[in-house]
Every structure is written in C-alpha cells, then in structure tokens.
Amino acid sequence: MKIFVFFGPAGSGKGTQAQYLKSDHGFHHLSTGDMLRSEVNSNSDLGNKVKSVIDSGNLVTDEIILDIIAKNISTLTSGNDHAGIVFDGFPRTIAQANGFDAILSSMNLSVDQAFLFDLSLEASLDRIAGRRIDSRNNDVYHINSNPAPESVVPFLIHRDDDQPEKVTHRYELYKQQTQPLVEFYSDRLITVDCELTISQIHAQFDQQIRSFEHKF
Ligand code: ADP
C-alpha cells in the first residue's frame, strides 16, 4: 500500500490533484480539512471544539489531528483493500510527521512519496479570494478560472477562513510550521510549481506520477 503526503499553501491545488489520484489511480483521498469541516457541520463535540480554531485560520492541535488520522487509517488498512492513500493537508507540522511515522511503522508502512505544492503568498491570496466550495460534497471551484455550473451555484459557499486577512495568517503559519517538512522529507520529495494554471499543474503532476508509476 503506497502512502503519499501532499503539503503546500492554501490554494495550491493539493485537493484537485488528490482527486485525480483518486479517480485515475484508485487512491483513497484523506483531507484533514474536509474531515474537520464535516465534524463542524455535524455539530459533534470535536466539531464544536475546533470550529473557532479553523475559522480563525489557526492550526488544530497535533493531538487531535493524529487521533483523527489513526482512526481513519486503521479503517482503510483493515481487510483486503490495498489501494494507496493520499493525505491532503497532513502532516502540517514536524510533530505530526513524527507522530505519523510512529502510526505507520506500527502497521509496517511508511511515507513513500511527499509532494510540495509550491505557491507564493500573492498567488495564494488571489486563488482563495475567488475560491467557492460546493457545500454538499466539498468540490472546489473558482469564480474566474473554474466557474461552477449553474445548477451548483445555489450550493456554493465562501469559507470563513478564506477571508484575505485569514489567508495571510495561514500562509505565515505555513511558512513557520509546515515548510520545515521540506527538510524532513528531503529524501523522497517532489516539488510541483503551482503558479501555473490547473491544467498545466495537472500535466506536470501527471508526468511526475507516470515517471514512477511502475512502482505502485
Ligand atoms: P487549505 O488547503 O485551504 O489550507 P484545509 O481545508 O486543508 O485548507 O484546512 C483548513 C483548516 O483546517 C486549516 O487552516 C486548519 O485550521 C485545519 N487543519 C487542516 N489540516 C490540519 C492539520 N494537519 N493540522 C492542523 N490543522 C489542520
């Protein structure tokens, strides 16, 4: 079972490329952001605890995140399901990366490939200002570069943490807390230049995947 991790600033396109790994290569897609938002929407104890943290653009504690990951990974790895898993937006700190290694090694697994989705603050702000989410299934659109079909428009939301000042704060946190993962995963890191259009990013990502497809 192959384990991939995706990290990069908000708006870099991690979720879009993770969806592609899911549809074209049969990977499971686990997004910690989506999992946390569904806890918030279901009004669970955990959801109520993390709502204000997410809305303010801060990071949820490593302990909560590692707990969610441990639960989800054991569901996916039980039984005969050997499809790979792509972790989108996790790990986001060195403590999460270490905790993840411990969880994986207890299952005789390890991170096979890490992907850095590289994006400047200016491009992150621009992408997130226009980002809209389908509240029913978390599909992502952009008002200019990827507009939603007419039938989806009534369900679109603009996330509270997608306001410009929150995006700037999230970018600063990314630099401080997440960027050190470049060093942590330096022996198995692929960098994707995300300043390009979605289709150019996709082509670049696809080429990287195909170059080592024989391995999975
Ligand atoms: P984006 O891809 O736009 O950065 P996500 O949907 O991945 O947004 O995450 C939204 C929010 O959920 C984060 O700002 C943070 O509050 C929380 N979150 C998601 N993943 C993690 C994580 N691995 N560690 C801590 N907080 C997280």
PDB file of C-alpha atoms and ligand atoms in Angstrom:
ATOM      1  CA  MET A   1       0.000   0.000   0.000  1.00  0.00           C
ATOM      2  CA  LYS A   2       1.508   3.316  -1.143  1.00  0.00           C
ATOM      3  CA  ILE A   3       1.347   6.320   1.179  1.00  0.00           C
ATOM      4  CA  PHE A   4       1.631   9.809  -0.349  1.00  0.00           C
ATOM      5  CA  VAL A   5       1.540  13.118   1.536  1.00  0.00           C
ATOM      6  CA  PHE A   6       0.641  16.500  -0.015  1.00  0.00           C
ATOM      7  CA  PHE A   7       1.587  19.799   1.582  1.00  0.00           C
ATOM      8  CA  GLY A   8       1.602  23.399   0.370  1.00  0.00           C
ATOM      9  CA  PRO A   9      -0.128  26.753   0.985  1.00  0.00           C
ATOM     10  CA  ALA A  10      -3.871  27.294   0.708  1.00  0.00           C
ATOM     11  CA  GLY A  11      -4.982  27.426  -2.918  1.00  0.00           C
ATOM     12  CA  SER A  12      -2.011  25.486  -4.289  1.00  0.00           C
ATOM     13  CA  GLY A  13      -4.264  22.797  -5.753  1.00  0.00           C
ATOM     14  CA  LYS A  14      -3.495  19.872  -3.427  1.00  0.00           C
ATOM     15  CA  GLY A  15      -7.133  18.798  -3.263  1.00  0.00           C
ATOM     16  CA  THR A  16      -7.592  18.970  -7.041  1.00  0.00           C
ATOM     17  CA  GLN A  17      -4.570  16.732  -7.730  1.00  0.00           C
ATOM     18  CA  ALA A  18      -5.568  14.378  -4.892  1.00  0.00           C
ATOM     19  CA  GLN A  19      -8.959  13.939  -6.604  1.00  0.00           C
ATOM     20  CA  TYR A  20      -7.086  12.969  -9.754  1.00  0.00           C
ATOM     21  CA  LEU A  21      -5.060  10.316  -7.889  1.00  0.00           C
ATOM     22  CA  LYS A  22      -8.376   9.019  -6.622  1.00  0.00           C
ATOM     23  CA  SER A  23     -10.221   8.899  -9.953  1.00  0.00           C
ATOM     24  CA  ASP A  24      -7.342   7.787 -12.194  1.00  0.00           C
ATOM     25  CA  HIS A  25      -5.186   5.691  -9.884  1.00  0.00           C
ATOM     26  CA  GLY A  26      -7.670   4.342  -7.335  1.00  0.00           C
ATOM     27  CA  PHE A  27      -6.118   6.057  -4.331  1.00  0.00           C
ATOM     28  CA  HIS A  28      -8.116   6.853  -1.203  1.00  0.00           C
ATOM     29  CA  HIS A  29      -8.142  10.600  -0.527  1.00  0.00           C
ATOM     30  CA  LEU A  30      -7.970  11.785   3.084  1.00  0.00           C
ATOM     31  CA  SER A  31      -8.141  15.551   3.604  1.00  0.00           C
ATOM     32  CA  THR A  32      -7.812  16.624   7.238  1.00  0.00           C
ATOM     33  CA  GLY A  33      -9.502  19.947   6.332  1.00  0.00           C
ATOM     34  CA  ASP A  34     -12.554  18.114   4.905  1.00  0.00           C
ATOM     35  CA  MET A  35     -12.683  15.733   7.874  1.00  0.00           C
ATOM     36  CA  LEU A  36     -12.589  18.645  10.335  1.00  0.00           C
ATOM     37  CA  ARG A  37     -15.254  20.587   8.425  1.00  0.00           C
ATOM     38  CA  SER A  38     -17.559  17.580   8.405  1.00  0.00           C
ATOM     39  CA  GLU A  39     -17.125  17.328  12.212  1.00  0.00           C
ATOM     40  CA  VAL A  40     -18.083  21.018  12.450  1.00  0.00           C
ATOM     41  CA  ASN A  41     -21.127  20.547  10.179  1.00  0.00           C
ATOM     42  CA  SER A  42     -22.344  17.549  12.160  1.00  0.00           C
ATOM     43  CA  ASN A  43     -22.137  19.547  15.423  1.00  0.00           C
ATOM     44  CA  SER A  44     -20.123  16.795  17.123  1.00  0.00           C
ATOM     45  CA  ASP A  45     -18.186  17.545  20.360  1.00  0.00           C
ATOM     46  CA  LEU A  46     -14.987  17.548  18.349  1.00  0.00           C
ATOM     47  CA  GLY A  47     -16.564  19.838  15.715  1.00  0.00           C
ATOM     48  CA  ASN A  48     -17.637  22.370  18.347  1.00  0.00           C
ATOM     49  CA  LYS A  49     -14.165  22.277  19.860  1.00  0.00           C
ATOM     50  CA  VAL A  50     -12.322  23.010  16.597  1.00  0.00           C
ATOM     51  CA  LYS A  51     -14.746  25.397  14.836  1.00  0.00           C
ATOM     52  CA  SER A  52     -13.297  28.661  16.186  1.00  0.00           C
ATOM     53  CA  VAL A  53      -9.726  27.458  15.595  1.00  0.00           C
ATOM     54  CA  ILE A  54     -10.437  26.702  11.927  1.00  0.00           C
ATOM     55  CA  ASP A  55     -12.449  29.899  11.356  1.00  0.00           C
ATOM     56  CA  SER A  56      -9.580  31.998  12.738  1.00  0.00           C
ATOM     57  CA  GLY A  57      -7.093  30.327  10.379  1.00  0.00           C
ATOM     58  CA  ASN A  58      -5.101  28.667  13.158  1.00  0.00           C
ATOM     59  CA  LEU A  59      -3.958  25.049  13.292  1.00  0.00           C
ATOM     60  CA  VAL A  60      -5.878  22.399  15.185  1.00  0.00           C
ATOM     61  CA  THR A  61      -3.690  20.688  17.830  1.00  0.00           C
ATOM     62  CA  ASP A  62      -1.351  17.897  16.741  1.00  0.00           C
ATOM     63  CA  GLU A  63      -3.008  15.566  19.251  1.00  0.00           C
ATOM     64  CA  ILE A  64      -6.498  15.964  17.732  1.00  0.00           C
ATOM     65  CA  ILE A  65      -5.168  15.600  14.192  1.00  0.00           C
ATOM     66  CA  LEU A  66      -3.118  12.469  14.966  1.00  0.00           C
ATOM     67  CA  ASP A  67      -6.144  10.950  16.667  1.00  0.00           C
ATOM     68  CA  ILE A  68      -8.327  11.505  13.566  1.00  0.00           C
ATOM     69  CA  ILE A  69      -5.621  10.097  11.306  1.00  0.00           C
ATOM     70  CA  ALA A  70      -5.093   6.982  13.448  1.00  0.00           C
ATOM     71  CA  LYS A  71      -8.833   6.218  13.377  1.00  0.00           C
ATOM     72  CA  ASN A  72      -9.192   6.720   9.632  1.00  0.00           C
ATOM     73  CA  ILE A  73      -6.077   4.865   8.619  1.00  0.00           C
ATOM     74  CA  SER A  74      -6.990   1.781  10.601  1.00  0.00           C
ATOM     75  CA  THR A  75     -10.364   1.639   8.804  1.00  0.00           C
ATOM     76  CA  LEU A  76      -8.685   1.908   5.403  1.00  0.00           C
ATOM     77  CA  THR A  77      -5.915  -0.605   6.079  1.00  0.00           C
ATOM     78  CA  SER A  78      -8.129  -3.303   7.599  1.00  0.00           C
ATOM     79  CA  GLY A  79      -9.301  -6.035   5.230  1.00  0.00           C
ATOM     80  CA  ASN A  80      -8.067  -6.655   1.720  1.00  0.00           C
ATOM     81  CA  ASP A  81      -8.024  -3.095   0.480  1.00  0.00           C
ATOM     82  CA  HIS A  82      -4.524  -2.350  -0.816  1.00  0.00           C
ATOM     83  CA  ALA A  83      -5.274   0.893  -2.668  1.00  0.00           C
ATOM     84  CA  GLY A  84      -2.826   3.683  -1.870  1.00  0.00           C
ATOM     85  CA  ILE A  85      -3.763   6.606   0.350  1.00  0.00           C
ATOM     86  CA  VAL A  86      -3.062  10.268  -0.352  1.00  0.00           C
ATOM     87  CA  PHE A  87      -3.023  12.521   2.726  1.00  0.00           C
ATOM     88  CA  ASP A  88      -4.006  16.030   1.661  1.00  0.00           C
ATOM     89  CA  GLY A  89      -3.051  18.779   4.131  1.00  0.00           C
ATOM     90  CA  PHE A  90      -1.444  16.360   6.573  1.00  0.00           C
ATOM     91  CA  PRO A  91       1.121  16.391   8.117  1.00  0.00           C
ATOM     92  CA  ARG A  92       1.344  20.153   8.679  1.00  0.00           C
ATOM     93  CA  THR A  93       3.947  20.208  11.473  1.00  0.00           C
ATOM     94  CA  ILE A  94       7.120  18.254  12.299  1.00  0.00           C
ATOM     95  CA  ALA A  95       5.342  16.809  15.375  1.00  0.00           C
ATOM     96  CA  GLN A  96       2.570  15.488  13.095  1.00  0.00           C
ATOM     97  CA  ALA A  97       5.159  13.994  10.717  1.00  0.00           C
ATOM     98  CA  ASN A  98       6.886  12.192  13.609  1.00  0.00           C
ATOM     99  CA  GLY A  99       3.556  11.003  15.043  1.00  0.00           C
ATOM    100  CA  PHE A 100       2.540   9.805  11.579  1.00  0.00           C
ATOM    101  CA  ASP A 101       5.763   7.804  11.193  1.00  0.00           C
ATOM    102  CA  ALA A 102       5.021   6.093  14.511  1.00  0.00           C
ATOM    103  CA  ILE A 103       1.452   5.199  13.434  1.00  0.00           C
ATOM    104  CA  LEU A 104       2.648   3.921  10.057  1.00  0.00           C
ATOM    105  CA  SER A 105       5.562   1.887  11.367  1.00  0.00           C
ATOM    106  CA  SER A 106       3.226   0.040  13.762  1.00  0.00           C
ATOM    107  CA  MET A 107       1.466  -1.124  10.553  1.00  0.00           C
ATOM    108  CA  ASN A 108       4.690  -1.849   8.675  1.00  0.00           C
ATOM    109  CA  LEU A 109       4.063   1.132   6.425  1.00  0.00           C
ATOM    110  CA  SER A 110       5.934   4.365   5.728  1.00  0.00           C
ATOM    111  CA  VAL A 111       5.538   7.547   3.677  1.00  0.00           C
ATOM    112  CA  ASP A 112       6.595   6.581   0.139  1.00  0.00           C
ATOM    113  CA  GLN A 113       6.421   9.979  -1.523  1.00  0.00           C
ATOM    114  CA  ALA A 114       5.938  13.567  -0.367  1.00  0.00           C
ATOM    115  CA  PHE A 115       4.726  16.331  -2.712  1.00  0.00           C
ATOM    116  CA  LEU A 116       5.332  20.016  -2.077  1.00  0.00           C
ATOM    117  CA  PHE A 117       2.748  22.184  -3.890  1.00  0.00           C
ATOM    118  CA  ASP A 118       4.693  25.414  -4.098  1.00  0.00           C
ATOM    119  CA  LEU A 119       2.874  28.776  -4.283  1.00  0.00           C
ATOM    120  CA  SER A 120       3.634  32.440  -3.422  1.00  0.00           C
ATOM    121  CA  LEU A 121       1.542  34.440  -0.949  1.00  0.00           C
ATOM    122  CA  GLU A 122       0.278  36.693  -3.803  1.00  0.00           C
ATOM    123  CA  ALA A 123      -0.997  33.726  -5.817  1.00  0.00           C
ATOM    124  CA  SER A 124      -2.484  32.107  -2.689  1.00  0.00           C
ATOM    125  CA  LEU A 125      -4.444  35.294  -1.904  1.00  0.00           C
ATOM    126  CA  ASP A 126      -5.666  35.567  -5.484  1.00  0.00           C
ATOM    127  CA  ARG A 127      -6.793  31.932  -5.712  1.00  0.00           C
ATOM    128  CA  ILE A 128      -8.520  31.895  -2.327  1.00  0.00           C
ATOM    129  CA  ALA A 129     -10.363  35.186  -2.893  1.00  0.00           C
ATOM    130  CA  GLY A 130     -12.169  33.510  -5.800  1.00  0.00           C
ATOM    131  CA  ARG A 131     -12.486  30.033  -4.292  1.00  0.00           C
ATOM    132  CA  ARG A 132     -16.017  28.697  -3.781  1.00  0.00           C
ATOM    133  CA  ILE A 133     -16.915  25.292  -2.310  1.00  0.00           C
ATOM    134  CA  ASP A 134     -19.917  23.106  -3.053  1.00  0.00           C
ATOM    135  CA  SER A 135     -21.289  22.691   0.487  1.00  0.00           C
ATOM    136  CA  ARG A 136     -22.750  19.267  -0.384  1.00  0.00           C
ATOM    137  CA  ASN A 137     -19.557  17.424  -1.362  1.00  0.00           C
ATOM    138  CA  ASN A 138     -16.584  19.848  -0.909  1.00  0.00           C
ATOM    139  CA  ASP A 139     -15.959  20.134  -4.671  1.00  0.00           C
ATOM    140  CA  VAL A 140     -13.808  23.198  -5.309  1.00  0.00           C
ATOM    141  CA  TYR A 141     -14.460  25.950  -7.907  1.00  0.00           C
ATOM    142  CA  HIS A 142     -13.008  29.372  -8.731  1.00  0.00           C
ATOM    143  CA  ILE A 143     -15.138  32.303  -9.891  1.00  0.00           C
ATOM    144  CA  ASN A 144     -12.805  33.014 -12.864  1.00  0.00           C
ATOM    145  CA  SER A 145     -10.618  30.012 -13.631  1.00  0.00           C
ATOM    146  CA  ASN A 146     -13.060  27.199 -12.855  1.00  0.00           C
ATOM    147  CA  PRO A 147     -16.643  28.509 -12.525  1.00  0.00           C
ATOM    148  CA  ALA A 148     -19.307  26.202 -11.088  1.00  0.00           C
ATOM    149  CA  PRO A 149     -22.139  25.006 -13.361  1.00  0.00           C
ATOM    150  CA  GLU A 150     -25.440  26.907 -13.000  1.00  0.00           C
ATOM    151  CA  SER A 151     -27.049  24.013 -11.089  1.00  0.00           C
ATOM    152  CA  VAL A 152     -24.303  24.057  -8.422  1.00  0.00           C
ATOM    153  CA  VAL A 153     -24.289  27.838  -7.828  1.00  0.00           C
ATOM    154  CA  PRO A 154     -27.015  27.860  -5.094  1.00  0.00           C
ATOM    155  CA  PHE A 155     -24.915  25.448  -3.004  1.00  0.00           C
ATOM    156  CA  LEU A 156     -21.667  27.411  -3.163  1.00  0.00           C
ATOM    157  CA  ILE A 157     -20.077  28.838  -0.020  1.00  0.00           C
ATOM    158  CA  HIS A 158     -17.093  31.117   0.624  1.00  0.00           C
ATOM    159  CA  ARG A 159     -15.339  29.667   3.688  1.00  0.00           C
ATOM    160  CA  ASP A 160     -14.943  31.920   6.770  1.00  0.00           C
ATOM    161  CA  ASP A 161     -11.222  31.137   6.845  1.00  0.00           C
ATOM    162  CA  ASP A 162     -10.896  32.193   3.174  1.00  0.00           C
ATOM    163  CA  GLN A 163     -11.127  35.938   4.013  1.00  0.00           C
ATOM    164  CA  PRO A 164      -7.880  37.684   2.874  1.00  0.00           C
ATOM    165  CA  GLU A 165      -6.515  38.505   6.362  1.00  0.00           C
ATOM    166  CA  LYS A 166      -7.033  34.884   7.444  1.00  0.00           C
ATOM    167  CA  VAL A 167      -5.324  33.591   4.312  1.00  0.00           C
ATOM    168  CA  THR A 168      -2.293  35.796   5.050  1.00  0.00           C
ATOM    169  CA  HIS A 169      -2.212  34.423   8.601  1.00  0.00           C
ATOM    170  CA  ARG A 170      -2.500  30.829   7.318  1.00  0.00           C
ATOM    171  CA  TYR A 171       0.355  31.499   4.892  1.00  0.00           C
ATOM    172  CA  GLU A 172       2.571  32.750   7.746  1.00  0.00           C
ATOM    173  CA  LEU A 173       1.754  29.645   9.764  1.00  0.00           C
ATOM    174  CA  TYR A 174       2.527  27.538   6.713  1.00  0.00           C
ATOM    175  CA  LYS A 175       5.990  29.133   6.436  1.00  0.00           C
ATOM    176  CA  GLN A 176       6.750  28.641  10.128  1.00  0.00           C
ATOM    177  CA  GLN A 177       5.209  25.255  10.841  1.00  0.00           C
ATOM    178  CA  THR A 178       4.802  23.344   7.574  1.00  0.00           C
ATOM    179  CA  GLN A 179       7.719  24.432   5.390  1.00  0.00           C
ATOM    180  CA  PRO A 180      10.214  22.561   7.663  1.00  0.00           C
ATOM    181  CA  LEU A 181       8.710  19.377   6.152  1.00  0.00           C
ATOM    182  CA  VAL A 182      10.781  20.099   3.018  1.00  0.00           C
ATOM    183  CA  GLU A 183      13.840  19.097   5.018  1.00  0.00           C
ATOM    184  CA  PHE A 184      12.033  16.268   6.843  1.00  0.00           C
ATOM    185  CA  TYR A 185      11.038  14.573   3.556  1.00  0.00           C
ATOM    186  CA  SER A 186      14.073  15.674   1.520  1.00  0.00           C
ATOM    187  CA  ASP A 187      14.966  12.072   0.573  1.00  0.00           C
ATOM    188  CA  ARG A 188      11.553  11.498  -1.125  1.00  0.00           C
ATOM    189  CA  LEU A 189      10.274  14.918  -2.115  1.00  0.00           C
ATOM    190  CA  ILE A 190       8.748  16.039  -5.419  1.00  0.00           C
ATOM    191  CA  THR A 191       8.111  19.773  -5.885  1.00  0.00           C
ATOM    192  CA  VAL A 192       5.207  20.890  -8.073  1.00  0.00           C
ATOM    193  CA  ASP A 193       5.264  24.502  -9.317  1.00  0.00           C
ATOM    194  CA  CYS A 194       1.717  25.720  -8.653  1.00  0.00           C
ATOM    195  CA  GLU A 195       1.967  29.241 -10.087  1.00  0.00           C
ATOM    196  CA  LEU A 196       0.634  27.751 -13.364  1.00  0.00           C
ATOM    197  CA  THR A 197      -2.958  27.061 -14.494  1.00  0.00           C
ATOM    198  CA  ILE A 198      -4.828  24.000 -13.154  1.00  0.00           C
ATOM    199  CA  SER A 199      -4.278  22.087 -16.413  1.00  0.00           C
ATOM    200  CA  GLN A 200      -0.541  22.932 -16.501  1.00  0.00           C
ATOM    201  CA  ILE A 201      -0.160  21.864 -12.858  1.00  0.00           C
ATOM    202  CA  HIS A 202      -2.037  18.704 -13.705  1.00  0.00           C
ATOM    203  CA  ALA A 203       0.239  17.957 -16.676  1.00  0.00           C
ATOM    204  CA  GLN A 204       3.329  18.459 -14.508  1.00  0.00           C
ATOM    205  CA  PHE A 205       1.928  16.307 -11.710  1.00  0.00           C
ATOM    206  CA  ASP A 206       0.818  13.616 -14.158  1.00  0.00           C
ATOM    207  CA  GLN A 207       4.302  13.446 -15.668  1.00  0.00           C
ATOM    208  CA  GLN A 208       5.827  13.001 -12.201  1.00  0.00           C
ATOM    209  CA  ILE A 209       3.346  10.250 -11.323  1.00  0.00           C
ATOM    210  CA  ARG A 210       3.874   8.383 -14.605  1.00  0.00           C
ATOM    211  CA  SER A 211       7.645   8.515 -14.202  1.00  0.00           C
ATOM    212  CA  PHE A 212       7.419   6.247 -11.184  1.00  0.00           C
ATOM    213  CA  GLU A 213       4.051   4.571 -11.831  1.00  0.00           C
ATOM    214  CA  HIS A 214       5.716   1.180 -12.242  1.00  0.00           C
ATOM    215  CA  LYS A 215       6.481   1.384  -8.519  1.00  0.00           C
ATOM    216  CA  PHE A 216       2.824   1.347  -7.448  1.00  0.00           C
TER     217      PHE A 216
HETATM  218  P1  ADP B   1      -6.289  24.703   2.750  1.00  0.00           P
HETATM  219  O1  ADP B   1      -5.967  23.563   1.849  1.00  0.00           O
HETATM  220  O2  ADP B   1      -7.057  25.784   2.098  1.00  0.00           O
HETATM  221  O3  ADP B   1      -5.122  25.196   3.537  1.00  0.00           O
HETATM  222  P2  ADP B   1      -7.622  22.847   4.518  1.00  0.00           P
HETATM  223  O4  ADP B   1      -9.006  22.535   4.118  1.00  0.00           O
HETATM  224  O5  ADP B   1      -6.563  21.835   4.267  1.00  0.00           O
HETATM  225  O6  ADP B   1      -7.295  24.241   3.861  1.00  0.00           O
HETATM  226  O7  ADP B   1      -7.576  23.213   6.090  1.00  0.00           O
HETATM  227  C1  ADP B   1      -8.452  24.152   6.663  1.00  0.00           C
HETATM  228  C2  ADP B   1      -8.132  24.321   8.153  1.00  0.00           C
HETATM  229  O8  ADP B   1      -8.295  23.065   8.840  1.00  0.00           O
HETATM  230  C3  ADP B   1      -6.696  24.741   8.493  1.00  0.00           C
HETATM  231  O9  ADP B   1      -6.497  26.135   8.380  1.00  0.00           O
HETATM  232  C4  ADP B   1      -6.595  24.246   9.946  1.00  0.00           C
HETATM  233  O10 ADP B   1      -7.317  25.086  10.852  1.00  0.00           O
HETATM  234  C5  ADP B   1      -7.317  22.916   9.881  1.00  0.00           C
HETATM  235  N1  ADP B   1      -6.399  21.809   9.528  1.00  0.00           N
HETATM  236  C6  ADP B   1      -6.475  21.013   8.418  1.00  0.00           C
HETATM  237  N2  ADP B   1      -5.482  20.100   8.418  1.00  0.00           N
HETATM  238  C7  ADP B   1      -4.758  20.323   9.547  1.00  0.00           C
HETATM  239  C8  ADP B   1      -3.586  19.728  10.112  1.00  0.00           C
HETATM  240  N3  ADP B   1      -2.952  18.711   9.522  1.00  0.00           N
HETATM  241  N4  ADP B   1      -3.123  20.230  11.291  1.00  0.00           N
HETATM  242  C9  ADP B   1      -3.738  21.238  11.916  1.00  0.00           C
HETATM  243  N5  ADP B   1      -4.840  21.854  11.446  1.00  0.00           N
HETATM  244  C10 ADP B   1      -5.359  21.409  10.277  1.00  0.00           C
END
